Short mmCIF file of C-alpha atoms in Angstrom, two decimals:
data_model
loop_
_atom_site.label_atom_id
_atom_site.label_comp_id
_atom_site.label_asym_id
_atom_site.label_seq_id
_atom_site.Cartn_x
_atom_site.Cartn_y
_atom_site.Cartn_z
CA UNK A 1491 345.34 184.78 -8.42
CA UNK A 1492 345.28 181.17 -9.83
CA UNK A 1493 343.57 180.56 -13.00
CA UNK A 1494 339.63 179.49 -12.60
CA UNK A 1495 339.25 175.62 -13.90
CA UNK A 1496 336.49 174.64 -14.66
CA UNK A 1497 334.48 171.23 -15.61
CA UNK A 1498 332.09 171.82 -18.45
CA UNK A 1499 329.60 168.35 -17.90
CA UNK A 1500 326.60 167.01 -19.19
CA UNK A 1501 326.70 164.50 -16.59
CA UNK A 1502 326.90 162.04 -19.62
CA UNK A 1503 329.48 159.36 -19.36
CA UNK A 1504 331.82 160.72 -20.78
CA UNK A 1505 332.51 164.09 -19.23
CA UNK A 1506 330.52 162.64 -15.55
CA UNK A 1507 334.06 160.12 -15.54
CA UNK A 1508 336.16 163.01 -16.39
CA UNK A 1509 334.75 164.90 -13.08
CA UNK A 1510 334.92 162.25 -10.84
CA UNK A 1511 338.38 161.07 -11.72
CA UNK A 1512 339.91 164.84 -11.54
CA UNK A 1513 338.21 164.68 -8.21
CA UNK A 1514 339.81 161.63 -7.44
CA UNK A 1515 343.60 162.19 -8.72
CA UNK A 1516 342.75 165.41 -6.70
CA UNK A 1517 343.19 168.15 -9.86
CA UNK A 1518 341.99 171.51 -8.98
CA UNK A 1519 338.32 171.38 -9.89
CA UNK A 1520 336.74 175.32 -8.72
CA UNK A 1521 333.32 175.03 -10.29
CA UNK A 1522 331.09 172.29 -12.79
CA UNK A 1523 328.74 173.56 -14.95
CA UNK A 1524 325.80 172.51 -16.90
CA UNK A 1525 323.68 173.32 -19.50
CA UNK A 1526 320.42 172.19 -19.46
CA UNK A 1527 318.36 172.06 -22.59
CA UNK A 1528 315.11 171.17 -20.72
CA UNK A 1529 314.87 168.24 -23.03
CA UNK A 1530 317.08 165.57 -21.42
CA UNK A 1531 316.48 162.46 -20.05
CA UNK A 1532 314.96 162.20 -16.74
CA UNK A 1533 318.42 159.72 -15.79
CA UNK A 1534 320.57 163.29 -16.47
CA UNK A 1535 318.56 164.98 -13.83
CA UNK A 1536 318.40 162.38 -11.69
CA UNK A 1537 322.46 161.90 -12.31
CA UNK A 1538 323.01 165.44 -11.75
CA UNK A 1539 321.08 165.00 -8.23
CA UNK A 1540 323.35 162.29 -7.30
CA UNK A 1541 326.85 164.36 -7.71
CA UNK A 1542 325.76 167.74 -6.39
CA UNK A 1543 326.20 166.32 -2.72
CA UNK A 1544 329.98 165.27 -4.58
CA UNK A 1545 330.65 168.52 -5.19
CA UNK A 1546 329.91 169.76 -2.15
CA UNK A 1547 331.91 167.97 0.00
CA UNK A 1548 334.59 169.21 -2.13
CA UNK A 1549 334.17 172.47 -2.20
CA UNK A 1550 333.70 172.67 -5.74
CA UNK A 1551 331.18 175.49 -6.86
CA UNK A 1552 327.82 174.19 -9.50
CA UNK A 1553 326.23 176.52 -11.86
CA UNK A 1554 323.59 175.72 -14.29
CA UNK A 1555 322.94 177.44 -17.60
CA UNK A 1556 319.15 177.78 -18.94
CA UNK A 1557 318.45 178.62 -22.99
CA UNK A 1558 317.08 182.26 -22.85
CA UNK A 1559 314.04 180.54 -24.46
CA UNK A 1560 312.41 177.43 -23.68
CA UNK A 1561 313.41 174.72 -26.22
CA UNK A 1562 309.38 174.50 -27.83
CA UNK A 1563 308.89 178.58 -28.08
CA UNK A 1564 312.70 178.62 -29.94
CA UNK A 1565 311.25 174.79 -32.08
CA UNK A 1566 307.85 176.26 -32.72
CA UNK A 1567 307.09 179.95 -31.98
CA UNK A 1568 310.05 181.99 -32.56
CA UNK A 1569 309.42 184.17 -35.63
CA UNK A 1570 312.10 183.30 -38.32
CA UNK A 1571 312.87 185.93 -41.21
CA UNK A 1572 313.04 183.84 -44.67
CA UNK A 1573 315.89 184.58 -47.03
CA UNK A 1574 313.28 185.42 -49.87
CA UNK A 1575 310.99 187.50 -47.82
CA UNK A 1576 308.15 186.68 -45.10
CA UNK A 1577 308.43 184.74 -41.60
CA UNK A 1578 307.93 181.13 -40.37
CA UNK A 1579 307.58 180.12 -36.78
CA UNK A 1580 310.56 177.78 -35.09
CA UNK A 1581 312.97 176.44 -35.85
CA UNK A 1582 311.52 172.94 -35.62
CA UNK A 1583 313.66 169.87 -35.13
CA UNK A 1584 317.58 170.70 -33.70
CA UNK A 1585 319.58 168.43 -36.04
CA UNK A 1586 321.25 167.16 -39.03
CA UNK A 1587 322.95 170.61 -40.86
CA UNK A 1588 320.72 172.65 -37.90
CA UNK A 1589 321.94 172.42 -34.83
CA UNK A 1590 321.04 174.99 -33.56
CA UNK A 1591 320.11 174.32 -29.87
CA UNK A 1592 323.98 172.69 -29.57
CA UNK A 1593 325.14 176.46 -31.25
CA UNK A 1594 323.22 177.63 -28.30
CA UNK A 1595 324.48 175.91 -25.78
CA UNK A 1596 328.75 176.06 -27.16
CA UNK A 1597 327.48 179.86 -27.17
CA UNK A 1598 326.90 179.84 -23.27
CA UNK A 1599 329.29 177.36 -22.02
CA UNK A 1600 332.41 179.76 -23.66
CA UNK A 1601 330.79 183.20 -22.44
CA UNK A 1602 330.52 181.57 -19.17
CA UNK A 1603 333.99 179.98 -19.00
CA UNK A 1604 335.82 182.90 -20.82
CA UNK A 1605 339.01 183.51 -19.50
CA UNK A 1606 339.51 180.38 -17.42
CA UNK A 1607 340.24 176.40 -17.81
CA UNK A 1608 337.72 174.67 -19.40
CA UNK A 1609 337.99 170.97 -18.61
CA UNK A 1610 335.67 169.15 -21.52
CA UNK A 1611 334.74 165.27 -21.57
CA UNK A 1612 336.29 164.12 -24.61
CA UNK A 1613 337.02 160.57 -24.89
CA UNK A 1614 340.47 159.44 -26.23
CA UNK A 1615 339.07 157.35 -29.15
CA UNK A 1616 336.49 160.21 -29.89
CA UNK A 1617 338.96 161.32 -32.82
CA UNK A 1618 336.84 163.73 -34.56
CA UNK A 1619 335.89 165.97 -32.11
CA UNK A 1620 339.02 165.87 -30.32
CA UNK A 1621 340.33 168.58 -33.26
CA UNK A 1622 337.58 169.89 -33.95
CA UNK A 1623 337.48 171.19 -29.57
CA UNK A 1624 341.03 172.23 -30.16
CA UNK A 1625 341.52 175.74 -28.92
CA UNK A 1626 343.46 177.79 -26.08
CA UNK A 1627 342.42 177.26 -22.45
CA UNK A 1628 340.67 174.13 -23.60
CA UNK A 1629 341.80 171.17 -21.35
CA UNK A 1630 341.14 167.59 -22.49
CA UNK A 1631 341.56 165.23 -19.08
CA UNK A 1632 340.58 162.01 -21.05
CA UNK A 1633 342.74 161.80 -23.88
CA UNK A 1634 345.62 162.83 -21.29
CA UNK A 1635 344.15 160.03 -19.19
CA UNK A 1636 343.35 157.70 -22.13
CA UNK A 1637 339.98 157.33 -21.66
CA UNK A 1638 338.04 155.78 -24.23
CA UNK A 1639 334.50 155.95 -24.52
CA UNK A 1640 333.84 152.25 -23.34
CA UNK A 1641 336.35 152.79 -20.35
CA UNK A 1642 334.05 155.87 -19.43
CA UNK A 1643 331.20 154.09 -19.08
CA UNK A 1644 332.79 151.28 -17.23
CA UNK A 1645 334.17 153.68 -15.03
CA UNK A 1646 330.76 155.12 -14.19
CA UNK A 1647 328.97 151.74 -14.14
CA UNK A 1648 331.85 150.90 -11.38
CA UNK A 1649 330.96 154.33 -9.44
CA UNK A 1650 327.32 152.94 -9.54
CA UNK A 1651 325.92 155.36 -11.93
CA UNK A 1652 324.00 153.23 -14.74
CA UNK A 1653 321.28 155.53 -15.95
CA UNK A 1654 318.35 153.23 -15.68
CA UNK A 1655 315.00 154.42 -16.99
CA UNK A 1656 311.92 152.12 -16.97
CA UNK A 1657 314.55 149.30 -15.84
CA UNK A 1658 316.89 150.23 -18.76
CA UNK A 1659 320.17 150.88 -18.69
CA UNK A 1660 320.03 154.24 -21.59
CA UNK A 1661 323.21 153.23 -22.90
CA UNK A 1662 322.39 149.53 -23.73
CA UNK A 1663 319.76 151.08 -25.82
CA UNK A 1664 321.45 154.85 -27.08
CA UNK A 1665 324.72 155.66 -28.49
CA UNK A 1666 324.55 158.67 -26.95
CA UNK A 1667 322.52 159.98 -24.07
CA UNK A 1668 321.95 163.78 -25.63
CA UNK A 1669 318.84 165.54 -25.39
CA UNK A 1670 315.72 162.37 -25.96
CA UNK A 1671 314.75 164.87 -28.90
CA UNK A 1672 317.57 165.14 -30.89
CA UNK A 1673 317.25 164.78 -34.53
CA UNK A 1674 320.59 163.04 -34.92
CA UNK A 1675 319.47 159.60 -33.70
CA UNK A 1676 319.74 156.96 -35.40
CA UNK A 1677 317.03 154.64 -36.39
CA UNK A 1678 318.41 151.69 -33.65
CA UNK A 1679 318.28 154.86 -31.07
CA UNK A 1680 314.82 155.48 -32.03
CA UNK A 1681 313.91 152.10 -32.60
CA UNK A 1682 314.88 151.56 -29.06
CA UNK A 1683 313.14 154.49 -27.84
CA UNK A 1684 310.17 153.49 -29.57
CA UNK A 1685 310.39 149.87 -27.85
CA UNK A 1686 311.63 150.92 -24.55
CA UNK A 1687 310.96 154.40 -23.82
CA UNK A 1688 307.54 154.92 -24.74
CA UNK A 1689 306.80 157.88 -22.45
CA UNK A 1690 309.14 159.81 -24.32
CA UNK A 1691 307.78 158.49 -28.15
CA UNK A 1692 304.91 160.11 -27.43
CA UNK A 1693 306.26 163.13 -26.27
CA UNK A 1694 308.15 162.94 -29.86
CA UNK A 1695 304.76 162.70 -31.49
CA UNK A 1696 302.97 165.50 -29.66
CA UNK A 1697 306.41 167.64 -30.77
CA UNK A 1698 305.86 166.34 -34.65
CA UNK A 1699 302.29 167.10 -34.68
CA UNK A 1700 303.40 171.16 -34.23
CA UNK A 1701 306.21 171.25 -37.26
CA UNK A 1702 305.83 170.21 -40.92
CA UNK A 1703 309.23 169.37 -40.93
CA UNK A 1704 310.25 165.35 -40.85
CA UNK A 1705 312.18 164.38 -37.99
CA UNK A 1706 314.84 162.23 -39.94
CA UNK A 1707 315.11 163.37 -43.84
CA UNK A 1708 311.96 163.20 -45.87
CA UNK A 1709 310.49 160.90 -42.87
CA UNK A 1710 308.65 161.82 -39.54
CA UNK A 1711 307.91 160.73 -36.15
CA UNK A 1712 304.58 158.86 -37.31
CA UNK A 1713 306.02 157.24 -40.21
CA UNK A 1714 308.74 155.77 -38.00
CA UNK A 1715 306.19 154.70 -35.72
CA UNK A 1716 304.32 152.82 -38.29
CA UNK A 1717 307.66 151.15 -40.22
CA UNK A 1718 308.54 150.26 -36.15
CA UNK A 1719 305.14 148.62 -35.47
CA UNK A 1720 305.38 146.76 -38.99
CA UNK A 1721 308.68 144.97 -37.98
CA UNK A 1722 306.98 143.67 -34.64
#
């Protein structure tokens, strides 16, 4: 029996071009699967909508993974033993040195795609992560292709996917469109957010009100709200 391949995808730009051009140079593509946090933007889902009819005129098999938690109970109710004794609830923010939500999901994506070809959206230029992802039955389609990350999202802006929320194209204002949450934005990401995006700011402040713990180093949602209202 031929070996399973299959597309691991966000439907970011990054690994959504990497489906669509396997599709279209016609490499074997059996199943995609996803991941979903419960904490991405509303343009994933609404991406993800647009390419399941895709994949099935193709023939190609869709699976979506689900945190055995919900995001908030494993951020603000799990009950976490302390090195020195006693227990605090959540984890709070996933970020900076804990990540823990992204262990999570690298956790589910290789029990799920054990023993077959994983096809992951790694851009060409994206040098970093390309050996870090290094590993056997690991396929990288846009480095072969040489993809960049620019050329991605080019590619996807030509397919007509633009990710448009509130009548904003996410990556004019993100680097990245991870999980709206994420404590590894930047200040211009949440600056942006902040400006643009206000539906999900205050989804960032109802999350900060539950966790003593800043959302960016010794500085929190609200403080970041007031230094962003200053600057207007």
């Amino acid at each position: 029996m031929a070996q399973k391949n299959i597309v691991s995808c966000s439907f970011g730009k990054d690994s959504l071009a990497m489906l669509l051009l396997l599709i279209e140079k016609r490499i074997p593509v059996h199943e995609v699967v996803f991941y979903d946090t419960g904490k991405e933007f509303d343009a994933i889902y609404a991406t993800r909508d647009a390419v399941l009819p895709i994949l099935t005129a193709n023939g190609i098999a869709y699976t979506e993974l689900k945190p055995q938690n919900s995001m908030d109970y494993d951020m603000f109710e799990r009950p976490v033993n302390e090195k020195g004794g006693g227990v605090h609830y959540g984890y709070s923010w996933c970020g900076g040195r804990c990540r823990w939500g992204t262990t999570k999901k690298i956790a589910a994506l290789k029990k799920h795609c054990a023993g077959c070809i994983e096809f992951v959206g790694i851009a060409a230029d994206e040098t970093r992560r390309i050996t870090k992802s290094a590993r056997e039955n690991r396929v990288l389609p846009l480095v072969e292709f040489g993809m960049t990350e620019a050329d991605c999202l080019a590619y996807c802006y030509g397919k007509g996917f633009e990710w448009v929320e509130h009548g904003v194209r996410l990556y004019e204002i993100l680097d990245r469109v991870s999980c709206w949450c994420c404590a590894n934005k930047n200040l211009k990401e949440l600056r942006n957010i902040y400006t643009h995006l206000p539906h999900y700011w205050q989804r960032l402040r109802n999350m900060q009100a539950r966790t003593n713990r800043p959302f960016k180093g010794d500085i929190g949602i609200f403080e970041l709200e007031t230094r962003f209202c200053n600057e207007k």
